[in-house]
Backbone as XML, in Angstrom:
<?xml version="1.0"?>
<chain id="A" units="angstrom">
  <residue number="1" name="UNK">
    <atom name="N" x="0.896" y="-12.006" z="22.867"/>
    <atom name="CA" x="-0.370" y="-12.650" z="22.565"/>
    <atom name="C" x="-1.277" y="-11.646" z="21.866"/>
  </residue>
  <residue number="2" name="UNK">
    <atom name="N" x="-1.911" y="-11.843" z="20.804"/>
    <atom name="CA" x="-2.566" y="-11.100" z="19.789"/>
    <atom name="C" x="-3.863" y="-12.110" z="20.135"/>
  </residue>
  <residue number="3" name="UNK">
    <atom name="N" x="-5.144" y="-11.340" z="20.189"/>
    <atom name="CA" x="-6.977" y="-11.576" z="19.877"/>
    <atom name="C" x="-7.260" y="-10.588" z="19.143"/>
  </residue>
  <residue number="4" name="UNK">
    <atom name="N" x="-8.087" y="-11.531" z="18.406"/>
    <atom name="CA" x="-8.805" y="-10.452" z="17.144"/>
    <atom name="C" x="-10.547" y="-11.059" z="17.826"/>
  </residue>
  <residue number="5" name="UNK">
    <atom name="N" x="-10.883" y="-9.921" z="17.902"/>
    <atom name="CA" x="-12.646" y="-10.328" z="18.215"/>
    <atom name="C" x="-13.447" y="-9.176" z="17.635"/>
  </residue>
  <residue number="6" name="UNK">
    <atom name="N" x="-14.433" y="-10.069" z="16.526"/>
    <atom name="CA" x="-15.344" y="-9.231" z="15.809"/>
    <atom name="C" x="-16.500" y="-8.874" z="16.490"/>
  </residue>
  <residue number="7" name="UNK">
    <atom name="N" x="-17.244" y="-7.527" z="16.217"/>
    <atom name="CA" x="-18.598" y="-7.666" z="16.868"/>
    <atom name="C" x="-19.396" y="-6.352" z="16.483"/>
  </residue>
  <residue number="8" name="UNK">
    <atom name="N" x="-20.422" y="-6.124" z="16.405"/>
    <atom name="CA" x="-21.515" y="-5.456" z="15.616"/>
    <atom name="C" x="-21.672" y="-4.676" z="17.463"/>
  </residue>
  <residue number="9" name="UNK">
    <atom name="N" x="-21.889" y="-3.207" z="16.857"/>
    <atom name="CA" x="-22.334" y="-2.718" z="18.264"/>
    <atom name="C" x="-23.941" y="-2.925" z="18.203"/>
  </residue>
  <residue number="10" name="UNK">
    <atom name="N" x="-24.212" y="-3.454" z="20.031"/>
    <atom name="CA" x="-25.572" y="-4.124" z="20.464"/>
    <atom name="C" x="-26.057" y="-2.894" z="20.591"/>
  </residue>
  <residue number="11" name="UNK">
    <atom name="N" x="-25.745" y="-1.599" z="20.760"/>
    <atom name="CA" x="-26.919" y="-0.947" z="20.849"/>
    <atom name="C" x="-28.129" y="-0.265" z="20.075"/>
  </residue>
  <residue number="12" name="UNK">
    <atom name="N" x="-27.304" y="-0.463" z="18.684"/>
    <atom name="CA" x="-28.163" y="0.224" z="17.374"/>
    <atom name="C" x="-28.118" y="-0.503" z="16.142"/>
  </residue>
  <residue number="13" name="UNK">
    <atom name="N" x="-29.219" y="-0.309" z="15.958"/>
    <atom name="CA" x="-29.455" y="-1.003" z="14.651"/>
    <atom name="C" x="-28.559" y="-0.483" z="13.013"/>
  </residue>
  <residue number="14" name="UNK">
    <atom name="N" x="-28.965" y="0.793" z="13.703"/>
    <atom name="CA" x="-28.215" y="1.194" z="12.183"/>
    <atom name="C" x="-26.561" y="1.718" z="12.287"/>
  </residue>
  <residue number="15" name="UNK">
    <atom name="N" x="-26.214" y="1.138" z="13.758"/>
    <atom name="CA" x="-24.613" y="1.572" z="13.395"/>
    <atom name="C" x="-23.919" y="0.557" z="12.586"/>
  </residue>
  <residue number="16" name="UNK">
    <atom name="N" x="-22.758" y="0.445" z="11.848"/>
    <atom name="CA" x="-22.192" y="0.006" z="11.550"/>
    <atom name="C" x="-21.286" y="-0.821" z="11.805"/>
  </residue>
  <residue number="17" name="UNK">
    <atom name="N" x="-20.958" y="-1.977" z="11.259"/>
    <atom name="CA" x="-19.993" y="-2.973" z="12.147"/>
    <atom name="C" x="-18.799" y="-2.406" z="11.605"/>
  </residue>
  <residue number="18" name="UNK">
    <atom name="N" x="-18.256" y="-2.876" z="13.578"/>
    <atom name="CA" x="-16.778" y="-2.233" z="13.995"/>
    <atom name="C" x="-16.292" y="-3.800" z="14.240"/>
  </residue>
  <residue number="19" name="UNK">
    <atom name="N" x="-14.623" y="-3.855" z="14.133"/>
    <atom name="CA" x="-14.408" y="-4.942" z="14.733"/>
    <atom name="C" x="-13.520" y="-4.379" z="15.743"/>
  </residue>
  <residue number="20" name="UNK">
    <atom name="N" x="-12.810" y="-5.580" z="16.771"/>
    <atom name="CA" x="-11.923" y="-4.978" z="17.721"/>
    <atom name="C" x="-11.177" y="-5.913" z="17.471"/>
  </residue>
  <residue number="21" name="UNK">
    <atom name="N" x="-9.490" y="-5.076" z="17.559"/>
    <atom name="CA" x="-8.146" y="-6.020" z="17.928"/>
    <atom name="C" x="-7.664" y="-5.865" z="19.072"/>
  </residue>
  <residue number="22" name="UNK">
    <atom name="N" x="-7.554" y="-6.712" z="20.018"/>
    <atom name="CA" x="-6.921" y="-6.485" z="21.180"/>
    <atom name="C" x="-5.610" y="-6.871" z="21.386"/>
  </residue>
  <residue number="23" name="UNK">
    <atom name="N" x="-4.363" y="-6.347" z="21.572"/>
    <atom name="CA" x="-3.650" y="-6.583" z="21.793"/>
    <atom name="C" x="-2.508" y="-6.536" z="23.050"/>
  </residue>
  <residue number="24" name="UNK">
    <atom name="N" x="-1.823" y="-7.427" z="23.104"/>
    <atom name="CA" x="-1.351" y="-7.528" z="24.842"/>
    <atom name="C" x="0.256" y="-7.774" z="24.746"/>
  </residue>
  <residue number="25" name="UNK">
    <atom name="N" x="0.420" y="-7.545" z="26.067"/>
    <atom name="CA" x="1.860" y="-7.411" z="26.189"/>
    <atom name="C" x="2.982" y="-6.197" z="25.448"/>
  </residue>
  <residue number="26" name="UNK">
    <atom name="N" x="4.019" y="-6.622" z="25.659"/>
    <atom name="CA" x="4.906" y="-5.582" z="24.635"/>
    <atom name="C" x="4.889" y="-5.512" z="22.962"/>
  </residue>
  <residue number="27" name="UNK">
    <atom name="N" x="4.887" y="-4.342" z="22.068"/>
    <atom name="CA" x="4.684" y="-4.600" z="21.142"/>
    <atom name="C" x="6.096" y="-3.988" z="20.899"/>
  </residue>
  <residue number="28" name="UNK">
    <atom name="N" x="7.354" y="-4.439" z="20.321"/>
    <atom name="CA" x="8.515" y="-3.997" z="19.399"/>
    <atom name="C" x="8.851" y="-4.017" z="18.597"/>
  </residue>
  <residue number="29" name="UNK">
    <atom name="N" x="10.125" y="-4.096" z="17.547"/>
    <atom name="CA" x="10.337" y="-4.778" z="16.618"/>
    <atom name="C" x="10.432" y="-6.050" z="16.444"/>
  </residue>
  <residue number="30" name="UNK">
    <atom name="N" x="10.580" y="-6.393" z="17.517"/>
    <atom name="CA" x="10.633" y="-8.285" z="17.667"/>
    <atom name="C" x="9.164" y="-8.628" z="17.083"/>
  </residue>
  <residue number="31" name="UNK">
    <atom name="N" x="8.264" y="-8.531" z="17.297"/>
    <atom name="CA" x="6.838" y="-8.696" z="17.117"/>
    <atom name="C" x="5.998" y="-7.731" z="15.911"/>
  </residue>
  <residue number="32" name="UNK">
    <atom name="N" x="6.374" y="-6.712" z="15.524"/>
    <atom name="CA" x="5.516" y="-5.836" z="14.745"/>
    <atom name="C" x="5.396" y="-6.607" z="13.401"/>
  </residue>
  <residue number="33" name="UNK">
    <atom name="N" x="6.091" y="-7.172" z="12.983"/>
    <atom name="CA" x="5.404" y="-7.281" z="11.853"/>
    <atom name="C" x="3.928" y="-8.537" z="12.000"/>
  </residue>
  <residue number="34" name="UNK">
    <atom name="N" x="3.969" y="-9.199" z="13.336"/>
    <atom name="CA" x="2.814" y="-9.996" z="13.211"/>
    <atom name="C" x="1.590" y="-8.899" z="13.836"/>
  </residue>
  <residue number="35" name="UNK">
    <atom name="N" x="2.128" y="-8.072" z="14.490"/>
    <atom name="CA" x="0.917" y="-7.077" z="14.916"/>
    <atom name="C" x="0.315" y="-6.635" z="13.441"/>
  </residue>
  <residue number="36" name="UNK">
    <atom name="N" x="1.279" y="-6.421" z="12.766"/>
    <atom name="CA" x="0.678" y="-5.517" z="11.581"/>
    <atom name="C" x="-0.288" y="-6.711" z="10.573"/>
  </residue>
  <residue number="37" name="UNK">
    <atom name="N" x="0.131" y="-7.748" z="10.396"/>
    <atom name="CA" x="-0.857" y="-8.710" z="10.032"/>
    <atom name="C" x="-2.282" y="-9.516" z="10.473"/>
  </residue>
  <residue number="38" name="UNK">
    <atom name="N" x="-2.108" y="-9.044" z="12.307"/>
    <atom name="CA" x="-3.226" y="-9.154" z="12.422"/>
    <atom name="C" x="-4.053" y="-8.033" z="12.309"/>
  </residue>
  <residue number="39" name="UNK">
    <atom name="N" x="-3.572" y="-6.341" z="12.268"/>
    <atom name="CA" x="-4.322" y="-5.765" z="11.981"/>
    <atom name="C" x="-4.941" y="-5.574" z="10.345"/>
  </residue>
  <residue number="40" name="UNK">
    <atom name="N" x="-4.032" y="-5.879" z="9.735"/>
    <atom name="CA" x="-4.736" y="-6.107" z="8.272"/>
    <atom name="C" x="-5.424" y="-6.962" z="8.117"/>
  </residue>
  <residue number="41" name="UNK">
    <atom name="N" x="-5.436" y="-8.607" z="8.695"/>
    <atom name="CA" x="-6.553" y="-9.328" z="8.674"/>
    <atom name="C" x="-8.327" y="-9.018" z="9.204"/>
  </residue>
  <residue number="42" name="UNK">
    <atom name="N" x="-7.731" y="-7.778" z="10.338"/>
    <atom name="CA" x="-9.137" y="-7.332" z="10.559"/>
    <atom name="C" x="-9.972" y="-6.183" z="9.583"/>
  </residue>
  <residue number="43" name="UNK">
    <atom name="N" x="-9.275" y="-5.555" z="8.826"/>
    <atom name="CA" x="-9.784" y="-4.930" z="7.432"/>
    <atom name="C" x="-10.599" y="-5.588" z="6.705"/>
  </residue>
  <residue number="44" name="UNK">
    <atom name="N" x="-11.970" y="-5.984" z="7.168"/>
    <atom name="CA" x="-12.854" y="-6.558" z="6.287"/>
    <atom name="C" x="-13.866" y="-5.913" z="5.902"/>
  </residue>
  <residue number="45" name="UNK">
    <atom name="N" x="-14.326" y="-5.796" z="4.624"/>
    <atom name="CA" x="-15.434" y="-5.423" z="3.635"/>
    <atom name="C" x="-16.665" y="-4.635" z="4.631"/>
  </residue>
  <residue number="46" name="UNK">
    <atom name="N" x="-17.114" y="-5.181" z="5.364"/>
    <atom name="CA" x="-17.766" y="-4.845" z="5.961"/>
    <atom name="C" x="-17.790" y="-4.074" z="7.500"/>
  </residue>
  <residue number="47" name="UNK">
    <atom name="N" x="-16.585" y="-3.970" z="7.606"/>
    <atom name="CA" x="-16.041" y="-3.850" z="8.906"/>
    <atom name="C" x="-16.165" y="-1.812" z="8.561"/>
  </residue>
  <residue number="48" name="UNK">
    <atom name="N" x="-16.445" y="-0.862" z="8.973"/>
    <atom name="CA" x="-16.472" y="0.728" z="9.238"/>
    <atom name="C" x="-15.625" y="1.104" z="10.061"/>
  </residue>
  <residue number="49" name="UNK">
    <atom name="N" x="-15.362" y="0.944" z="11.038"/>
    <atom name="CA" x="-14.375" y="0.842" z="12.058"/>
    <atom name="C" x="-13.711" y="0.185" z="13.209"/>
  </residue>
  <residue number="50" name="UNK">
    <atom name="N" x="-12.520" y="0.369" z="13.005"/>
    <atom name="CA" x="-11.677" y="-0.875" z="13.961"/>
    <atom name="C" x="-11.256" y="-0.091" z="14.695"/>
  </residue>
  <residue number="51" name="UNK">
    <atom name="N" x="-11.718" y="-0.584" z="16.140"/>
    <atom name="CA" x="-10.750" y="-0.985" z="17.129"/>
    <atom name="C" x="-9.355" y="-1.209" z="18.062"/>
  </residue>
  <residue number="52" name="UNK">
    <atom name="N" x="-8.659" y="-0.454" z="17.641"/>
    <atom name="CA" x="-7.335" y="-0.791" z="18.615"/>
    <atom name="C" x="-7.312" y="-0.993" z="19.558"/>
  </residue>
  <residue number="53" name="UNK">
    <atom name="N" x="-7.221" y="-1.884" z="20.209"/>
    <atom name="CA" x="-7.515" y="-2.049" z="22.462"/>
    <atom name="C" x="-6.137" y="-2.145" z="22.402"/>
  </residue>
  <residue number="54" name="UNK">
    <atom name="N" x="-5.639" y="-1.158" z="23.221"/>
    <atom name="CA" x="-4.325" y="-1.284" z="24.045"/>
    <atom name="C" x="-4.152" y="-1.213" z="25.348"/>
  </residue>
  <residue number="55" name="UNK">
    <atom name="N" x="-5.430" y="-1.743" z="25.820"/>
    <atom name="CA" x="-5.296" y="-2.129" z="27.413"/>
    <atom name="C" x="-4.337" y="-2.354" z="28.078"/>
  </residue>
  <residue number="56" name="UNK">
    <atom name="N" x="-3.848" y="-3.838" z="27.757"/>
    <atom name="CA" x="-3.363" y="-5.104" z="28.638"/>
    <atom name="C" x="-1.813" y="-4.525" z="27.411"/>
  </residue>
  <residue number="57" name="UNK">
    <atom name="N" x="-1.487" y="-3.993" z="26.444"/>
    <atom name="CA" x="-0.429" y="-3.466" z="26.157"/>
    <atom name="C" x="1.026" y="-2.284" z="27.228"/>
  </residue>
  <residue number="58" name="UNK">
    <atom name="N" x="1.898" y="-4.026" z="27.410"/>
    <atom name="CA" x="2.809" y="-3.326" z="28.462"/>
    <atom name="C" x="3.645" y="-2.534" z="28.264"/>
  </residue>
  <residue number="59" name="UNK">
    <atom name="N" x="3.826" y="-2.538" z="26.881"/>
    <atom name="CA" x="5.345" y="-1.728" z="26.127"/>
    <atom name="C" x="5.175" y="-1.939" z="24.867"/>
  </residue>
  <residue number="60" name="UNK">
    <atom name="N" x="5.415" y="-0.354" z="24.536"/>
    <atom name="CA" x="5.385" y="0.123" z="22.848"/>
    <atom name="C" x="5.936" y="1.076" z="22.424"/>
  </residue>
  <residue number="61" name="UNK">
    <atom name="N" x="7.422" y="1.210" z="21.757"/>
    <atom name="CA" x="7.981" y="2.281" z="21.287"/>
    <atom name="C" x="7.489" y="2.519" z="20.281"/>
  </residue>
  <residue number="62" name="UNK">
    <atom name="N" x="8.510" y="3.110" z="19.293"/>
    <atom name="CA" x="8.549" y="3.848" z="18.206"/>
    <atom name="C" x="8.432" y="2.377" z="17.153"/>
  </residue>
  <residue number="63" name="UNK">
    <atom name="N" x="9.605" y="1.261" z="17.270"/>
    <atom name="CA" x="9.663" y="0.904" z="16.496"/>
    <atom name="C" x="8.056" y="-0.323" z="16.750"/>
  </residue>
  <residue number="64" name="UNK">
    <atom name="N" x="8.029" y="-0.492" z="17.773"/>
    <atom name="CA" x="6.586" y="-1.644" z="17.789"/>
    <atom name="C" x="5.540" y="-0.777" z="17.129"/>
  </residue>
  <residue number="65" name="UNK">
    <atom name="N" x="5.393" y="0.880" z="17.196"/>
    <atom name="CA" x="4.291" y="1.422" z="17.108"/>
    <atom name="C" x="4.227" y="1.361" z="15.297"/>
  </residue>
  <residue number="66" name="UNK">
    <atom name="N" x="5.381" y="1.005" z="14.881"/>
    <atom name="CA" x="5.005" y="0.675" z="13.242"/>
    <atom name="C" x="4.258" y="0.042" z="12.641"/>
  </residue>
  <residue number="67" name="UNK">
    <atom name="N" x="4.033" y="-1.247" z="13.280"/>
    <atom name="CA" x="2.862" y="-2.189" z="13.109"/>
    <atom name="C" x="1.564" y="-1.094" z="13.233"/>
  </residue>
  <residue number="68" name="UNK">
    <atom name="N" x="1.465" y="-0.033" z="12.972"/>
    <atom name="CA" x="0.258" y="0.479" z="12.701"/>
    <atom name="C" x="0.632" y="1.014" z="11.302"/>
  </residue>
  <residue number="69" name="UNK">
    <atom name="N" x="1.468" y="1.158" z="10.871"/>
    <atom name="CA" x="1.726" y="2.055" z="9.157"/>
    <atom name="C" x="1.477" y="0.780" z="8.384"/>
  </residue>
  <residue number="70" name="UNK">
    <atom name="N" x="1.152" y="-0.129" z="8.087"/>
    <atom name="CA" x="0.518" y="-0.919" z="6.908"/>
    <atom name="C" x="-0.964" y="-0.717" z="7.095"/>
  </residue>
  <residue number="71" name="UNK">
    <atom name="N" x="-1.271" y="-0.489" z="7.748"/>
    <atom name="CA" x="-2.906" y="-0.719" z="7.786"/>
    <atom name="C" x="-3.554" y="0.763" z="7.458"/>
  </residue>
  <residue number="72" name="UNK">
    <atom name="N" x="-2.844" y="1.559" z="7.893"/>
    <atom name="CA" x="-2.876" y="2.969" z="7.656"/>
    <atom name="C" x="-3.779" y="3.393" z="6.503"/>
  </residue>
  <residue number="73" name="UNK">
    <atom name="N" x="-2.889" y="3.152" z="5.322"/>
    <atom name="CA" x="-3.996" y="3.581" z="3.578"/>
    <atom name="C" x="-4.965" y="2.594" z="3.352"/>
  </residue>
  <residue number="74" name="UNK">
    <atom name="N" x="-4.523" y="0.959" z="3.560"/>
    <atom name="CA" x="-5.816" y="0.555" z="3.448"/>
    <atom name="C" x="-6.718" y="0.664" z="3.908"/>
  </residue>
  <residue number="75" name="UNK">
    <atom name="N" x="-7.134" y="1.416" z="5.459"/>
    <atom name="CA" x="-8.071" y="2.021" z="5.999"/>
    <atom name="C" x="-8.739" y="3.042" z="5.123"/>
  </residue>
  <residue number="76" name="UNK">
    <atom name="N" x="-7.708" y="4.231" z="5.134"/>
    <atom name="CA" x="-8.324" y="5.512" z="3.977"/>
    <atom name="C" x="-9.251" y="5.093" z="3.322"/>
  </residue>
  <residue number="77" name="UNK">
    <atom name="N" x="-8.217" y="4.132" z="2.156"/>
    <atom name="CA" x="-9.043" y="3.775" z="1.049"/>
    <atom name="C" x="-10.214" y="2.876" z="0.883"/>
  </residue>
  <residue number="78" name="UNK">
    <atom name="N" x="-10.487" y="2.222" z="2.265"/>
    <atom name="CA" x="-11.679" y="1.807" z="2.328"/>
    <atom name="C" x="-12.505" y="2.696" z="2.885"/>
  </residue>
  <residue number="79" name="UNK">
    <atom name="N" x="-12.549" y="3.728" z="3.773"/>
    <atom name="CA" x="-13.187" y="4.508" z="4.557"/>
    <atom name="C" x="-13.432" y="3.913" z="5.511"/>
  </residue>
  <residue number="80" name="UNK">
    <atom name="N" x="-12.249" y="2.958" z="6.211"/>
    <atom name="CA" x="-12.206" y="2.563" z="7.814"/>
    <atom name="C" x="-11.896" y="3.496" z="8.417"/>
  </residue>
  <residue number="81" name="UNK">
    <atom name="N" x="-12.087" y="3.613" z="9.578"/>
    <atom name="CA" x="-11.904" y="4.975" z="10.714"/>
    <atom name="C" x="-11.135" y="4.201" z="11.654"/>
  </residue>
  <residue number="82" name="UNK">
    <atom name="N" x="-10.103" y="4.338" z="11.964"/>
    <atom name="CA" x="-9.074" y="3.531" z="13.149"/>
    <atom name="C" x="-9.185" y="3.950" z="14.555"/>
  </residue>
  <residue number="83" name="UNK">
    <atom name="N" x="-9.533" y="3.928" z="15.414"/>
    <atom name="CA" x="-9.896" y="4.425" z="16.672"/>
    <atom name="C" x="-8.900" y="3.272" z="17.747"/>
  </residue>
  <residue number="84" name="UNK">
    <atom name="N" x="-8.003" y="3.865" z="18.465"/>
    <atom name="CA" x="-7.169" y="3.332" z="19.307"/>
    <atom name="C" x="-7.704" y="3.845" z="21.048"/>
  </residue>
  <residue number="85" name="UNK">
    <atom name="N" x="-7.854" y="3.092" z="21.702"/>
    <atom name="CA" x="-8.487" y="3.022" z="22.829"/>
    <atom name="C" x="-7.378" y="2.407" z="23.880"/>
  </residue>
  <residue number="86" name="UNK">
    <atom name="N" x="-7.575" y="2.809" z="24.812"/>
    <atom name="CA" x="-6.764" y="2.561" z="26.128"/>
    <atom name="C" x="-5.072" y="2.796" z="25.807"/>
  </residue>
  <residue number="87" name="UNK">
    <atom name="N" x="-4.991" y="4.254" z="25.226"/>
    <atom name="CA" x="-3.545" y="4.775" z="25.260"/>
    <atom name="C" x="-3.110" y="5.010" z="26.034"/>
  </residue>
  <residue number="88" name="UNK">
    <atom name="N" x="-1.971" y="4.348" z="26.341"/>
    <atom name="CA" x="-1.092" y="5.055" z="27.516"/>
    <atom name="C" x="-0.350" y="6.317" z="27.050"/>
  </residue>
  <residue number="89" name="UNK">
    <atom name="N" x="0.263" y="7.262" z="27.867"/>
    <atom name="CA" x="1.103" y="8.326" z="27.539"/>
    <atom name="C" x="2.319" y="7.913" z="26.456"/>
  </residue>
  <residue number="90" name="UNK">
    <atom name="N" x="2.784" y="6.553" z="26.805"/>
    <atom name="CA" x="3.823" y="6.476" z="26.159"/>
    <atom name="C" x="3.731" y="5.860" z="24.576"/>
  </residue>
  <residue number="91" name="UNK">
    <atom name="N" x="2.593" y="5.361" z="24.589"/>
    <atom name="CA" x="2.276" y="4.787" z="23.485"/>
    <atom name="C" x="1.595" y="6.030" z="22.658"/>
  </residue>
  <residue number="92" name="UNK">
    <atom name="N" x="1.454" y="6.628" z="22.891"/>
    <atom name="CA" x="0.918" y="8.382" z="22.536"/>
    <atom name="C" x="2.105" y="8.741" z="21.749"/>
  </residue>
  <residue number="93" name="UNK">
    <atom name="N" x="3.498" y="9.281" z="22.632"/>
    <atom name="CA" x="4.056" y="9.377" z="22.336"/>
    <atom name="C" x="5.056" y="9.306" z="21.357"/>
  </residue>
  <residue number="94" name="UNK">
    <atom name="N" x="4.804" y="7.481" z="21.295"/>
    <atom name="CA" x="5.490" y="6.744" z="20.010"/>
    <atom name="C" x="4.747" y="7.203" z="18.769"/>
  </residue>
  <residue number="95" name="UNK">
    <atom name="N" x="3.243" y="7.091" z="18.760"/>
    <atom name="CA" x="2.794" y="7.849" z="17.634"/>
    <atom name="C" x="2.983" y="9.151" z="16.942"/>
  </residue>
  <residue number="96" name="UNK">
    <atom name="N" x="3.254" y="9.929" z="18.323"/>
    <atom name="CA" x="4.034" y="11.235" z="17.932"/>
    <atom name="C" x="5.185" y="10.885" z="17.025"/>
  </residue>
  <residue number="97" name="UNK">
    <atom name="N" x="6.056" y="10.710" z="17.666"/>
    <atom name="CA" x="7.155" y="10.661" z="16.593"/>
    <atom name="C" x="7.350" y="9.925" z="15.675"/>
  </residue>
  <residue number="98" name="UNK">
    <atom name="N" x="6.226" y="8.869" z="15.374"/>
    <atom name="CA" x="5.910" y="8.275" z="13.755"/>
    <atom name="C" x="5.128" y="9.540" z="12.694"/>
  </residue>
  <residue number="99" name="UNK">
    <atom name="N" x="4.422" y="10.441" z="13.489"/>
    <atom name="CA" x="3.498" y="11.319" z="13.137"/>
    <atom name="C" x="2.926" y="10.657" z="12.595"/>
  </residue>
  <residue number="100" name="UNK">
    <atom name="N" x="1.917" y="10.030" z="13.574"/>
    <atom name="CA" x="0.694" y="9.008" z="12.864"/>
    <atom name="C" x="-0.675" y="9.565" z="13.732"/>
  </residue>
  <residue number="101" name="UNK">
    <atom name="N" x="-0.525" y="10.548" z="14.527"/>
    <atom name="CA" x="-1.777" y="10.640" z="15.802"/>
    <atom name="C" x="-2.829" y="11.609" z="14.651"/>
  </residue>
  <residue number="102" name="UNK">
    <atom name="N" x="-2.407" y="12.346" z="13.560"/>
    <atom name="CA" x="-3.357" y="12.686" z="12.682"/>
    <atom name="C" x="-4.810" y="11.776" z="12.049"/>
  </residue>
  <residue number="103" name="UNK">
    <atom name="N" x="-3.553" y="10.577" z="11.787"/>
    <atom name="CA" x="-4.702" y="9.296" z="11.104"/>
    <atom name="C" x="-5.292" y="8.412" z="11.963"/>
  </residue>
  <residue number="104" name="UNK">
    <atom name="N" x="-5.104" y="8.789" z="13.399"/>
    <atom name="CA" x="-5.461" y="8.032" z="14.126"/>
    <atom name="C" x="-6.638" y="8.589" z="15.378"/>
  </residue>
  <residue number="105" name="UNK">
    <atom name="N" x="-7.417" y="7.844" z="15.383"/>
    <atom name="CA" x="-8.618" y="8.792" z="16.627"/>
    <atom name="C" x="-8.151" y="7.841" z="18.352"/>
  </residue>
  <residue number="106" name="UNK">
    <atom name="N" x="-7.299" y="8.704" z="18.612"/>
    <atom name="CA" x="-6.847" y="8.284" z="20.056"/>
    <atom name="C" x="-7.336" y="8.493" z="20.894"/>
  </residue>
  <residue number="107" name="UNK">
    <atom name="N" x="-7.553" y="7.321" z="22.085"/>
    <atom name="CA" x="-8.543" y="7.480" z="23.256"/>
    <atom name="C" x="-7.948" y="6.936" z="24.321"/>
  </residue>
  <residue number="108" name="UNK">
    <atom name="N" x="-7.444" y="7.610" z="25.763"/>
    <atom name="CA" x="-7.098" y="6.901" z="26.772"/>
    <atom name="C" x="-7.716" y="6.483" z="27.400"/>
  </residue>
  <residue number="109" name="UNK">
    <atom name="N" x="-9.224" y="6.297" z="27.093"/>
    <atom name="CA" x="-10.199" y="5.429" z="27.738"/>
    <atom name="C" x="-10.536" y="4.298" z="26.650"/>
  </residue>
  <residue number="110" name="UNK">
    <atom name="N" x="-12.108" y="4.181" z="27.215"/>
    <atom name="CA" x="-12.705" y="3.163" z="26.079"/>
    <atom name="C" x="-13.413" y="3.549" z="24.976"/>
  </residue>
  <residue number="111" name="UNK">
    <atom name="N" x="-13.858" y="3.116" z="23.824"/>
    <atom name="CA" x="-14.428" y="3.313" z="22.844"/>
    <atom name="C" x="-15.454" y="4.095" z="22.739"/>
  </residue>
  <residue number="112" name="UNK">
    <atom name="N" x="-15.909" y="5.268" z="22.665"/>
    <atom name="CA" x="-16.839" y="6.397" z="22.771"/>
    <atom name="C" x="-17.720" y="5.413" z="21.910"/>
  </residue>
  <residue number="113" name="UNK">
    <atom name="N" x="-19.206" y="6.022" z="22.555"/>
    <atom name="CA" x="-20.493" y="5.628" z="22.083"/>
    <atom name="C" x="-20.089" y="5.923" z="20.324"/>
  </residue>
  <residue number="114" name="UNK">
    <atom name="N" x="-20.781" y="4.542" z="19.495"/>
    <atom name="CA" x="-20.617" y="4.821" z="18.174"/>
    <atom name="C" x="-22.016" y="5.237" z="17.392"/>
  </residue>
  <residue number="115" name="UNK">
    <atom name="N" x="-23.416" y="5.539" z="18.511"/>
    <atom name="CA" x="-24.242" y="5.707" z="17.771"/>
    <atom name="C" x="-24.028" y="7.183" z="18.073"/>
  </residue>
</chain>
């Protein structure tokens, strides 16, 4: 089960809208390529930084953790900032060995204050 939920942070006026993707359950190859489409659908014009919630995410190797390499440059090249929140160790891991934890701002908690 994939939610995409947009939202402007309430505490400041002049931060910038972030959106959030939340995603749940196992993510593998069975599923990545729709992960990776909903994260490109959340790449919008106005959007500064997204969101990764991997809360309620029960399982994610190497190959589910691919569904993050399409979204990857179009971030750059917009100057989205990707921030992944509620990492588990193992989902850490998988990024390791994509060597993606460079382009990525990883958090095993929640979303650090954005003002």
């Amino acid at each position: 089960m994939l939610r995409l939920v947009r939202r402007r942070a309430p505490h400041a006026v002049h931060n910038p809208a972030y959106a959030v993707v939340r995603l749940a359950g196992e993510i593998t190859s069975e599923n990545a390529d729709r992960v990776a489409d909903e994260l490109r659908n959340a790449l919008r014009p106005a959007v500064r930084t997204l969101e990764i919630d991997l809360q309620r995410v029960t399982f994610l190797d190497s190959n589910g953790a691919r569904a993050f390499l399409p979204v990857l440059r179009p971030a750059q090249q917009h100057g989205i900032r990707l921030v992944v929140t509620h990492t588990s160790s193992e989902a850490r891991s998988a990024f390791d060995r994509l060597g993606v934890t460079h382009l990525l701002d990883i958090h095993e908690g929640a979303m650090p204050d954005v003002g």
